[in-house]
Amino acid sequence: AAFTSRPTITSPADVAGFIGPHLRDLQKEQFHVLVLNTANQVIRTEMVSEGNLNSSIVHPREVFRTAIIESGAAIIGVHNHPSGNPTPSREDINITRQLVEAGKIIGITFHDHIIIAGEEYVSLAEQGYV
């Protein structure tokens, strides 16, 4: 694809519109990463974890691996809540904080962690966790 045809991410609504339709009706929880370039354009998306109804555990190594390989500038984490409840759990908040710190260490910004729950979404950056 041409460089200019890549989706540009400027807000959590852009992320929800881009990947949300793929996550809305899943019965398992999945965690995806969007790898962005310096222009905030999506250069790659990848599922890094799939779990049971309410548990999709991720580790920084898995989350940042693709960004390192693709020379990404930033990452946005996205996962679904099959229950339909968009409220972040303590685990979601802890993982977000861990990924922010890991990103600082390796020099790849962790922009946001977005939870998709049906037609709704929550941005942990907007809630002050990033």
PDB file of C-alpha atoms in Angstrom:
ATOM      1  CA  ALA A   1       0.000   0.000   0.000  1.00  0.00           C
ATOM      2  CA  ALA A   2       1.140   3.511  -0.679  1.00  0.00           C
ATOM      3  CA  PHE A   3       2.442   5.449   2.303  1.00  0.00           C
ATOM      4  CA  THR A   4      -0.391   7.960   2.015  1.00  0.00           C
ATOM      5  CA  SER A   5      -3.102   5.262   2.028  1.00  0.00           C
ATOM      6  CA  ARG A   6      -2.377   4.158   5.593  1.00  0.00           C
ATOM      7  CA  PRO A   7      -5.051   5.048   8.169  1.00  0.00           C
ATOM      8  CA  THR A   8      -4.052   7.984  10.360  1.00  0.00           C
ATOM      9  CA  ILE A   9      -4.921   7.754  14.045  1.00  0.00           C
ATOM     10  CA  THR A  10      -5.698  11.071  15.727  1.00  0.00           C
ATOM     11  CA  SER A  11      -8.087   9.998  18.485  1.00  0.00           C
ATOM     12  CA  PRO A  12      -9.529   6.997  20.328  1.00  0.00           C
ATOM     13  CA  ALA A  13     -12.578   7.280  18.053  1.00  0.00           C
ATOM     14  CA  ASP A  14     -10.304   6.634  15.052  1.00  0.00           C
ATOM     15  CA  VAL A  15      -9.000   3.475  16.715  1.00  0.00           C
ATOM     16  CA  ALA A  16     -12.501   2.286  17.603  1.00  0.00           C
ATOM     17  CA  GLY A  17     -13.656   2.900  14.038  1.00  0.00           C
ATOM     18  CA  PHE A  18     -10.631   1.153  12.555  1.00  0.00           C
ATOM     19  CA  ILE A  19     -10.431  -2.042  14.630  1.00  0.00           C
ATOM     20  CA  GLY A  20     -13.640  -2.026  16.685  1.00  0.00           C
ATOM     21  CA  PRO A  21     -15.808  -3.782  14.085  1.00  0.00           C
ATOM     22  CA  HIS A  22     -13.421  -6.763  14.141  1.00  0.00           C
ATOM     23  CA  LEU A  23     -13.653  -7.124  17.939  1.00  0.00           C
ATOM     24  CA  ARG A  24     -17.299  -6.375  18.741  1.00  0.00           C
ATOM     25  CA  ASP A  25     -18.893  -9.802  18.462  1.00  0.00           C
ATOM     26  CA  LEU A  26     -16.037 -12.031  19.598  1.00  0.00           C
ATOM     27  CA  GLN A  27     -16.719 -14.481  22.420  1.00  0.00           C
ATOM     28  CA  LYS A  28     -13.060 -14.571  23.474  1.00  0.00           C
ATOM     29  CA  GLU A  29     -11.018 -11.658  24.706  1.00  0.00           C
ATOM     30  CA  GLN A  30      -8.266 -10.592  22.320  1.00  0.00           C
ATOM     31  CA  PHE A  31      -5.473  -8.034  22.697  1.00  0.00           C
ATOM     32  CA  HIS A  32      -4.269  -6.330  19.516  1.00  0.00           C
ATOM     33  CA  VAL A  33      -1.560  -3.759  18.891  1.00  0.00           C
ATOM     34  CA  LEU A  34      -1.591  -1.020  16.301  1.00  0.00           C
ATOM     35  CA  VAL A  35       1.950  -0.071  15.349  1.00  0.00           C
ATOM     36  CA  LEU A  36       2.232   3.557  14.241  1.00  0.00           C
ATOM     37  CA  ASN A  37       4.903   5.497  12.380  1.00  0.00           C
ATOM     38  CA  THR A  38       5.981   9.036  13.314  1.00  0.00           C
ATOM     39  CA  ALA A  39       3.011  10.446  11.361  1.00  0.00           C
ATOM     40  CA  ASN A  40       0.585   8.375  13.504  1.00  0.00           C
ATOM     41  CA  GLN A  41      -0.280   6.193  10.531  1.00  0.00           C
ATOM     42  CA  VAL A  42      -0.975   2.506  11.105  1.00  0.00           C
ATOM     43  CA  ILE A  43       1.867   0.466   9.646  1.00  0.00           C
ATOM     44  CA  ARG A  44       0.786  -2.864  11.105  1.00  0.00           C
ATOM     45  CA  THR A  45      -1.843  -4.469  13.316  1.00  0.00           C
ATOM     46  CA  GLU A  46      -1.318  -7.715  15.127  1.00  0.00           C
ATOM     47  CA  MET A  47      -3.176  -9.878  17.625  1.00  0.00           C
ATOM     48  CA  VAL A  48      -0.777 -10.649  20.469  1.00  0.00           C
ATOM     49  CA  SER A  49      -3.025 -12.544  22.863  1.00  0.00           C
ATOM     50  CA  GLU A  50      -6.296 -14.417  23.000  1.00  0.00           C
ATOM     51  CA  GLY A  51      -7.873 -15.668  26.177  1.00  0.00           C
ATOM     52  CA  ASN A  52     -11.067 -16.919  27.700  1.00  0.00           C
ATOM     53  CA  LEU A  53     -14.155 -14.830  28.269  1.00  0.00           C
ATOM     54  CA  ASN A  54     -12.506 -12.273  30.554  1.00  0.00           C
ATOM     55  CA  SER A  55      -8.780 -12.920  30.503  1.00  0.00           C
ATOM     56  CA  SER A  56      -6.283 -12.028  27.844  1.00  0.00           C
ATOM     57  CA  ILE A  57      -2.898 -11.638  29.497  1.00  0.00           C
ATOM     58  CA  VAL A  58      -0.184  -9.737  27.632  1.00  0.00           C
ATOM     59  CA  HIS A  59       3.476  -9.149  28.308  1.00  0.00           C
ATOM     60  CA  PRO A  60       5.574  -6.186  27.127  1.00  0.00           C
ATOM     61  CA  ARG A  61       7.806  -8.472  25.046  1.00  0.00           C
ATOM     62  CA  GLU A  62       4.827  -9.577  22.931  1.00  0.00           C
ATOM     63  CA  VAL A  63       3.363  -6.088  22.666  1.00  0.00           C
ATOM     64  CA  PHE A  64       6.542  -4.310  21.562  1.00  0.00           C
ATOM     65  CA  ARG A  65       8.045  -7.099  19.422  1.00  0.00           C
ATOM     66  CA  THR A  66       6.345  -6.071  16.182  1.00  0.00           C
ATOM     67  CA  ALA A  67       7.028  -2.371  16.771  1.00  0.00           C
ATOM     68  CA  ILE A  68      10.725  -3.124  17.189  1.00  0.00           C
ATOM     69  CA  ILE A  69      10.844  -5.259  14.030  1.00  0.00           C
ATOM     70  CA  GLU A  70       8.846  -2.715  11.984  1.00  0.00           C
ATOM     71  CA  SER A  71      10.742   0.308  13.425  1.00  0.00           C
ATOM     72  CA  GLY A  72       7.500   1.684  14.800  1.00  0.00           C
ATOM     73  CA  ALA A  73       7.399   4.982  16.648  1.00  0.00           C
ATOM     74  CA  ALA A  74       4.396   4.243  18.851  1.00  0.00           C
ATOM     75  CA  ILE A  75       1.880   1.601  19.828  1.00  0.00           C
ATOM     76  CA  ILE A  76      -1.783   1.594  20.738  1.00  0.00           C
ATOM     77  CA  GLY A  77      -3.106  -1.439  22.589  1.00  0.00           C
ATOM     78  CA  VAL A  78      -6.686  -2.508  21.949  1.00  0.00           C
ATOM     79  CA  HIS A  79      -8.691  -5.305  23.468  1.00  0.00           C
ATOM     80  CA  ASN A  80     -12.299  -6.320  23.672  1.00  0.00           C
ATOM     81  CA  HIS A  81     -14.559  -7.061  26.619  1.00  0.00           C
ATOM     82  CA  PRO A  82     -16.993  -9.757  25.417  1.00  0.00           C
ATOM     83  CA  SER A  83     -19.153  -9.032  28.477  1.00  0.00           C
ATOM     84  CA  GLY A  84     -20.121  -5.677  26.939  1.00  0.00           C
ATOM     85  CA  ASN A  85     -18.885  -3.755  29.995  1.00  0.00           C
ATOM     86  CA  PRO A  86     -16.273  -1.189  28.889  1.00  0.00           C
ATOM     87  CA  THR A  87     -15.096  -0.400  32.436  1.00  0.00           C
ATOM     88  CA  PRO A  88     -11.361  -1.137  32.816  1.00  0.00           C
ATOM     89  CA  SER A  89     -10.447  -3.751  35.411  1.00  0.00           C
ATOM     90  CA  ARG A  90      -7.547  -3.401  37.845  1.00  0.00           C
ATOM     91  CA  GLU A  91      -5.658  -5.795  35.572  1.00  0.00           C
ATOM     92  CA  ASP A  92      -6.306  -3.521  32.557  1.00  0.00           C
ATOM     93  CA  ILE A  93      -4.987  -0.521  34.486  1.00  0.00           C
ATOM     94  CA  ASN A  94      -1.922  -2.384  35.763  1.00  0.00           C
ATOM     95  CA  ILE A  95      -1.047  -3.721  32.310  1.00  0.00           C
ATOM     96  CA  THR A  96      -1.437  -0.228  30.852  1.00  0.00           C
ATOM     97  CA  ARG A  97       0.973   1.243  33.398  1.00  0.00           C
ATOM     98  CA  GLN A  98       3.439  -1.591  32.780  1.00  0.00           C
ATOM     99  CA  LEU A  99       3.311  -1.037  29.008  1.00  0.00           C
ATOM    100  CA  VAL A 100       3.792   2.726  29.379  1.00  0.00           C
ATOM    101  CA  GLU A 101       6.924   2.134  31.462  1.00  0.00           C
ATOM    102  CA  ALA A 102       8.250  -0.529  29.076  1.00  0.00           C
ATOM    103  CA  GLY A 103       7.743   1.842  26.154  1.00  0.00           C
ATOM    104  CA  LYS A 104       9.770   4.543  27.910  1.00  0.00           C
ATOM    105  CA  ILE A 105      12.609   2.098  28.453  1.00  0.00           C
ATOM    106  CA  ILE A 106      12.802   0.955  24.826  1.00  0.00           C
ATOM    107  CA  GLY A 107      11.937   4.301  23.234  1.00  0.00           C
ATOM    108  CA  ILE A 108       8.595   3.389  21.670  1.00  0.00           C
ATOM    109  CA  THR A 109       5.674   5.417  22.981  1.00  0.00           C
ATOM    110  CA  PHE A 110       2.646   3.528  24.285  1.00  0.00           C
ATOM    111  CA  HIS A 111      -0.063   6.037  23.255  1.00  0.00           C
ATOM    112  CA  ASP A 112      -3.217   4.424  24.573  1.00  0.00           C
ATOM    113  CA  HIS A 113      -5.014   1.279  25.692  1.00  0.00           C
ATOM    114  CA  ILE A 114      -8.525   1.135  24.301  1.00  0.00           C
ATOM    115  CA  ILE A 115     -11.212  -1.267  25.451  1.00  0.00           C
ATOM    116  CA  ILE A 116     -13.925  -2.157  22.951  1.00  0.00           C
ATOM    117  CA  ALA A 117     -17.201  -3.397  24.451  1.00  0.00           C
ATOM    118  CA  GLY A 118     -19.940  -3.804  21.890  1.00  0.00           C
ATOM    119  CA  GLU A 119     -20.606  -0.386  20.376  1.00  0.00           C
ATOM    120  CA  GLU A 120     -18.842   1.398  23.239  1.00  0.00           C
ATOM    121  CA  TYR A 121     -15.166   2.002  23.878  1.00  0.00           C
ATOM    122  CA  VAL A 122     -13.031   3.437  26.650  1.00  0.00           C
ATOM    123  CA  SER A 123      -9.649   5.101  26.282  1.00  0.00           C
ATOM    124  CA  LEU A 124      -7.386   4.610  29.276  1.00  0.00           C
ATOM    125  CA  ALA A 125      -5.339   7.616  28.098  1.00  0.00           C
ATOM    126  CA  GLU A 126      -8.456   9.807  28.334  1.00  0.00           C
ATOM    127  CA  GLN A 127      -9.012   8.431  31.839  1.00  0.00           C
ATOM    128  CA  GLY A 128      -5.488   9.477  32.852  1.00  0.00           C
ATOM    129  CA  TYR A 129      -3.749   6.079  32.994  1.00  0.00           C
ATOM    130  CA  VAL A 130      -1.307   6.845  30.161  1.00  0.00           C
TER     131      VAL A 130
END
